XYZ file of C-alpha atoms in Angstrom:
303
model
C -44.826 9.499 15.578
C -46.195 12.771 13.944
C -45.243 14.718 10.739
C -45.674 18.623 10.134
C -45.445 21.007 7.635
C -43.646 23.813 7.287
C -47.059 25.934 7.766
C -47.901 23.632 11.114
C -44.388 24.035 12.461
C -45.151 28.200 14.092
C -48.706 26.217 16.009
C -46.117 23.924 17.819
C -43.433 25.707 18.693
C -44.625 26.428 22.010
C -46.367 23.663 22.102
C -46.018 21.044 25.427
C -44.428 18.127 24.597
C -46.636 14.634 25.097
C -46.367 12.940 28.566
C -45.685 9.994 26.342
C -41.596 9.159 27.026
C -41.395 7.652 23.261
C -41.315 11.784 21.327
C -40.593 12.726 18.277
C -41.345 14.761 15.551
C -40.464 15.480 11.719
C -40.807 19.262 10.088
C -40.916 18.794 6.485
C -38.487 21.591 6.026
C -38.722 21.746 2.269
C -35.378 19.531 1.568
C -35.591 17.581 -1.449
C -34.691 14.107 -1.298
C -31.454 12.786 -3.666
C -32.659 11.191 -6.479
C -28.787 10.388 -9.069
C -27.299 7.228 -8.481
C -26.405 5.129 -5.663
C -22.970 4.395 -6.725
C -23.115 1.735 -3.298
C -20.315 0.426 -1.398
C -17.623 -0.557 -4.972
C -17.528 3.210 -5.110
C -17.476 4.317 -1.293
C -13.805 1.230 -1.414
C -12.468 3.069 -4.068
C -12.932 7.221 -3.312
C -12.078 5.794 -0.055
C -8.761 4.479 -1.525
C -7.956 7.420 -3.854
C -8.972 9.920 -0.639
C -5.605 7.513 1.379
C -3.769 7.909 -1.694
C -4.022 11.638 -1.951
C -3.097 12.204 2.174
C -0.668 9.993 2.138
C 1.077 11.793 -0.329
C 0.297 14.735 1.382
C -1.726 16.101 -1.067
C -4.328 19.011 -0.245
C -1.854 19.803 2.782
C 1.137 21.672 4.269
C 4.218 21.257 1.775
C 5.991 19.645 4.243
C 4.036 16.955 3.714
C 4.732 16.797 0.368
C 8.867 16.626 0.822
C 9.983 13.378 1.573
C 7.316 11.586 -0.970
C 8.149 13.510 -3.635
C 12.524 13.323 -2.754
C 11.569 9.667 -3.150
C 9.888 10.253 -6.134
C 12.858 11.940 -7.401
C 15.740 9.866 -6.011
C 13.710 6.798 -7.776
C 13.083 8.353 -11.108
C 16.972 9.381 -11.233
C 17.502 5.879 -10.393
C 16.445 4.909 -13.214
C 16.669 7.214 -15.926
C 20.983 7.997 -15.495
C 21.591 4.194 -16.377
C 19.502 4.613 -19.411
C 21.490 8.374 -20.234
C 24.970 6.347 -19.639
C 23.707 3.294 -21.487
C 22.808 5.510 -25.110
C 26.359 6.330 -24.774
C 28.020 2.805 -23.642
C 26.563 1.294 -26.020
C 25.168 -1.912 -23.716
C 23.134 -2.597 -20.592
C 25.326 -1.855 -16.797
C 22.780 -2.692 -14.679
C 20.792 -5.754 -14.354
C 17.072 -5.878 -13.445
C 18.148 -7.390 -10.304
C 20.641 -5.354 -9.242
C 18.519 -2.568 -10.416
C 15.571 -3.882 -7.329
C 18.136 -4.145 -4.803
C 18.900 -0.341 -5.843
C 15.478 0.285 -5.371
C 15.103 -1.665 -2.142
C 16.393 0.726 0.877
C 13.668 3.534 -1.374
C 11.018 1.252 -1.100
C 11.469 0.859 2.516
C 11.792 4.137 3.390
C 8.556 5.152 1.400
C 6.432 2.419 2.884
C 7.767 3.801 6.074
C 6.208 7.174 5.007
C 3.097 6.142 4.159
C 1.835 3.297 5.719
C 1.702 5.235 8.902
C -0.354 8.293 7.307
C -2.868 5.820 6.248
C -3.904 4.240 9.569
C -2.044 6.157 11.963
C -4.918 9.459 11.692
C -7.120 7.838 11.673
C -7.120 6.362 14.857
C -5.325 9.007 16.360
C -8.494 11.399 15.505
C -11.312 8.880 16.013
C -12.925 9.094 13.082
C -13.602 5.793 12.657
C -17.080 5.151 13.754
C -17.930 7.588 11.244
C -16.193 5.945 8.629
C -18.115 2.757 9.441
C -21.382 4.429 9.445
C -21.410 4.889 5.671
C -21.853 2.857 3.055
C -18.541 0.330 3.741
C -17.660 -2.402 6.509
C -14.379 -2.735 8.156
C -13.445 -4.857 5.976
C -13.911 -2.194 3.038
C -12.140 -0.255 5.172
C -9.323 -2.638 5.342
C -9.395 -3.227 1.101
C -8.956 0.676 0.636
C -6.153 0.887 3.182
C -4.352 -2.493 1.733
C -5.099 -1.311 -1.629
C -4.278 2.523 -1.395
C -0.424 1.772 0.244
C -0.015 -1.295 -2.983
C -0.729 0.869 -5.625
C 1.525 3.830 -4.387
C 4.342 1.227 -3.387
C 3.663 0.151 -7.009
C 4.829 3.316 -8.138
C 8.535 3.219 -6.425
C 8.822 -0.841 -7.135
C 7.942 -0.708 -10.724
C 6.904 2.010 -12.496
C 11.138 2.911 -12.090
C 11.734 -1.174 -13.755
C 9.845 -0.054 -15.841
C 10.922 3.078 -17.251
C 14.393 1.313 -17.192
C 13.179 -0.988 -19.874
C 11.447 1.176 -22.048
C 14.198 3.132 -22.604
C 16.086 0.219 -23.200
C 14.183 -0.999 -26.199
C 13.901 2.795 -26.993
C 17.783 2.348 -27.537
C 17.541 -0.586 -30.241
C 17.929 -0.380 -33.745
C 14.332 -1.376 -34.007
C 12.194 -0.545 -30.681
C 9.164 -2.449 -31.473
C 10.725 -5.810 -32.464
C 12.896 -4.781 -29.227
C 9.381 -4.468 -27.422
C 8.266 -7.471 -28.724
C 11.413 -9.708 -27.733
C 11.679 -8.124 -23.977
C 8.420 -8.552 -23.406
C 8.743 -11.400 -21.239
C 10.876 -9.518 -18.885
C 8.454 -6.828 -18.571
C 5.726 -9.933 -17.491
C 8.549 -10.434 -14.997
C 9.408 -6.924 -13.844
C 5.326 -6.347 -13.160
C 5.562 -9.718 -11.117
C 8.404 -8.754 -9.202
C 7.590 -5.442 -8.933
C 3.254 -5.915 -7.409
C 4.803 -8.897 -5.238
C 7.091 -6.625 -3.220
C 4.701 -3.686 -3.127
C 2.124 -5.707 -1.496
C 4.414 -7.163 0.401
C 6.012 -4.049 1.786
C 3.538 -2.024 1.976
C 0.833 -4.838 4.394
C 4.272 -4.933 6.832
C 4.175 -1.595 7.276
C 0.150 -1.313 7.324
C 0.149 -3.921 10.271
C 2.859 -2.954 11.995
C 0.984 0.913 12.081
C -2.484 -0.275 12.861
C -1.175 -1.150 16.709
C -0.176 2.649 17.187
C -1.749 6.804 16.818
C 0.895 8.207 17.335
C 2.884 8.439 13.457
C 6.304 9.175 15.039
C 5.899 5.735 16.699
C 5.079 3.839 13.862
C 8.157 5.200 11.718
C 10.235 4.600 14.102
C 8.960 0.984 14.758
C 8.902 -0.147 11.033
C 12.281 1.073 10.620
C 13.893 -0.188 13.805
C 11.500 -3.963 13.063
C 13.318 -3.890 9.690
C 16.867 -3.996 11.393
C 15.967 -5.823 13.826
C 14.920 -8.492 12.198
C 17.808 -8.759 9.837
C 19.546 -8.786 12.704
C 18.119 -11.957 13.649
C 18.452 -14.040 10.904
C 22.047 -13.170 10.834
C 22.613 -13.988 13.555
C 20.382 -17.348 13.482
C 22.597 -18.004 10.083
C 25.258 -18.049 11.975
C 24.608 -20.235 14.624
C 22.259 -23.366 12.623
C 24.353 -25.211 10.500
C 24.412 -25.404 7.008
C 21.335 -27.006 5.791
C 17.955 -26.531 4.847
C 16.450 -25.146 8.224
C 19.410 -22.252 7.876
C 18.057 -21.976 4.261
C 14.962 -21.300 4.760
C 15.208 -19.588 8.108
C 16.731 -16.571 5.847
C 13.421 -16.141 4.245
C 12.321 -14.320 6.782
C 14.638 -11.889 6.000
C 12.940 -8.825 3.814
C 16.424 -8.327 1.740
C 17.212 -12.172 1.194
C 13.317 -12.882 0.528
C 12.804 -9.875 -2.176
C 17.152 -10.753 -3.818
C 15.752 -14.338 -3.845
C 12.578 -13.556 -5.797
C 14.477 -11.059 -8.419
C 17.562 -13.264 -8.850
C 15.238 -16.587 -9.651
C 13.250 -14.511 -12.375
C 15.668 -12.754 -14.451
C 19.072 -15.330 -13.564
C 17.481 -18.857 -12.981
C 21.012 -20.306 -13.422
C 22.408 -18.022 -10.301
C 19.404 -18.867 -7.636
C 19.560 -17.534 -4.548
C 20.956 -19.762 -1.401
C 19.419 -22.731 -3.878
C 16.244 -21.943 -3.412
C 13.589 -21.295 -6.508
C 12.207 -18.208 -6.869
C 8.938 -19.519 -5.997
C 9.492 -20.282 -2.842
C 10.489 -16.772 -2.189
C 7.538 -15.538 -3.691
C 5.675 -18.084 -1.672
C 7.353 -16.419 1.067
C 5.766 -13.500 0.746
C 2.232 -14.081 0.278
C 2.890 -16.299 3.288
C 3.719 -12.751 5.003
C 0.821 -10.647 3.264
C -1.603 -13.246 4.328
C -0.345 -13.163 7.993
C -0.333 -9.447 7.987
C -3.038 -8.841 6.521
C -5.061 -11.762 9.213
C -3.882 -9.396 11.852
C -5.148 -6.351 10.809
C -8.416 -7.806 10.379
C -8.413 -9.678 13.766
C -7.952 -5.673 14.695
C -10.068 -3.946 12.873
C -12.652 -6.272 12.381
C -15.147 -7.709 15.053
C -14.980 -11.203 15.629
C -19.397 -11.300 16.564
C-alpha cells in the first residue's frame, strides 16, 4: 500500500492501477486526527440508553408520537395529586399504598405496551442493527441499553407518582421533617415495589417486541398476551383443586404477583393467597431472568 500526499494526488489521477489484485491508495487530504478523550463503551451504552428513552417518548419526532406517553404521565400525576388534595381537606388517608399501585397498574401496562415496541422494533425494521454493532458497543451492550431505557421510563410511572403521594402526605403532617423520618421505611418499600414492577413489566414488553419489526403488531401482542395470560391463569385456578399447586399457578398472573408483592410489603398481616411477598418478588425475578435470556439468545450469537 502506498501513501501519497495532497501534492502527489494530481500526478496519480490518470495513472493506471498496478496489475496486482491487492491494490489500494491512501490520500492525505489534510484531515486532523481526533486527539480528545475517548469515552469508551460505558459512555456509548449510556448514550444509546438516553437516545432510546427520547425515541420512546417521541422527542424530536412529530407531535403525534408524544400524545400517548404524555397523556399517561398526566393521568399518573392526577392519580397521585388528587388523593393528596382530598387528604388535605379530610385530614386522613383515603387510599393505601397497595391500592394506589393497583390503580397505577393499568397505566403501567399501557405505558409499556407503548414504549417497548418503539425501543426495538424500529431498529429491526430499519435494518440498523449492523450499524450499531459496528461501533464501540457489543450486542450485549445493546440489550443492556434497551433494558435500562425501558426500566428507567417505566420507573417514572411505577415509582414517581407513589413518591409524590408519599411526599405530599409528609408535607401535610404537623411536623413534616419528623414525619419523613418516621415514614422512611414506607419510601423504601415504594422504591423496591416500583423498581421490581418497572423491570418486570419492561423486560416482558421488550421480549415480545424482539420477535417482530412491526410496532403495531408488538403492541397488539403485548395487550392480547396480557389478557390471554390472565384468562389462562383464571381457568387453571378454577380447574385445579385448592392447595399449593393452585396457589403457585396464580403467580403466573402479572396482576396477582404485583398485588401479592405490594400487599405483602405494606400489609403483611393480610398476605395475598397466603403467599409471602418475597415469593412474589422471586416469581417476578424469574420472569425477568427468563425474558432477558430469550432476548440474549435472539441478539447475541452463540459463537
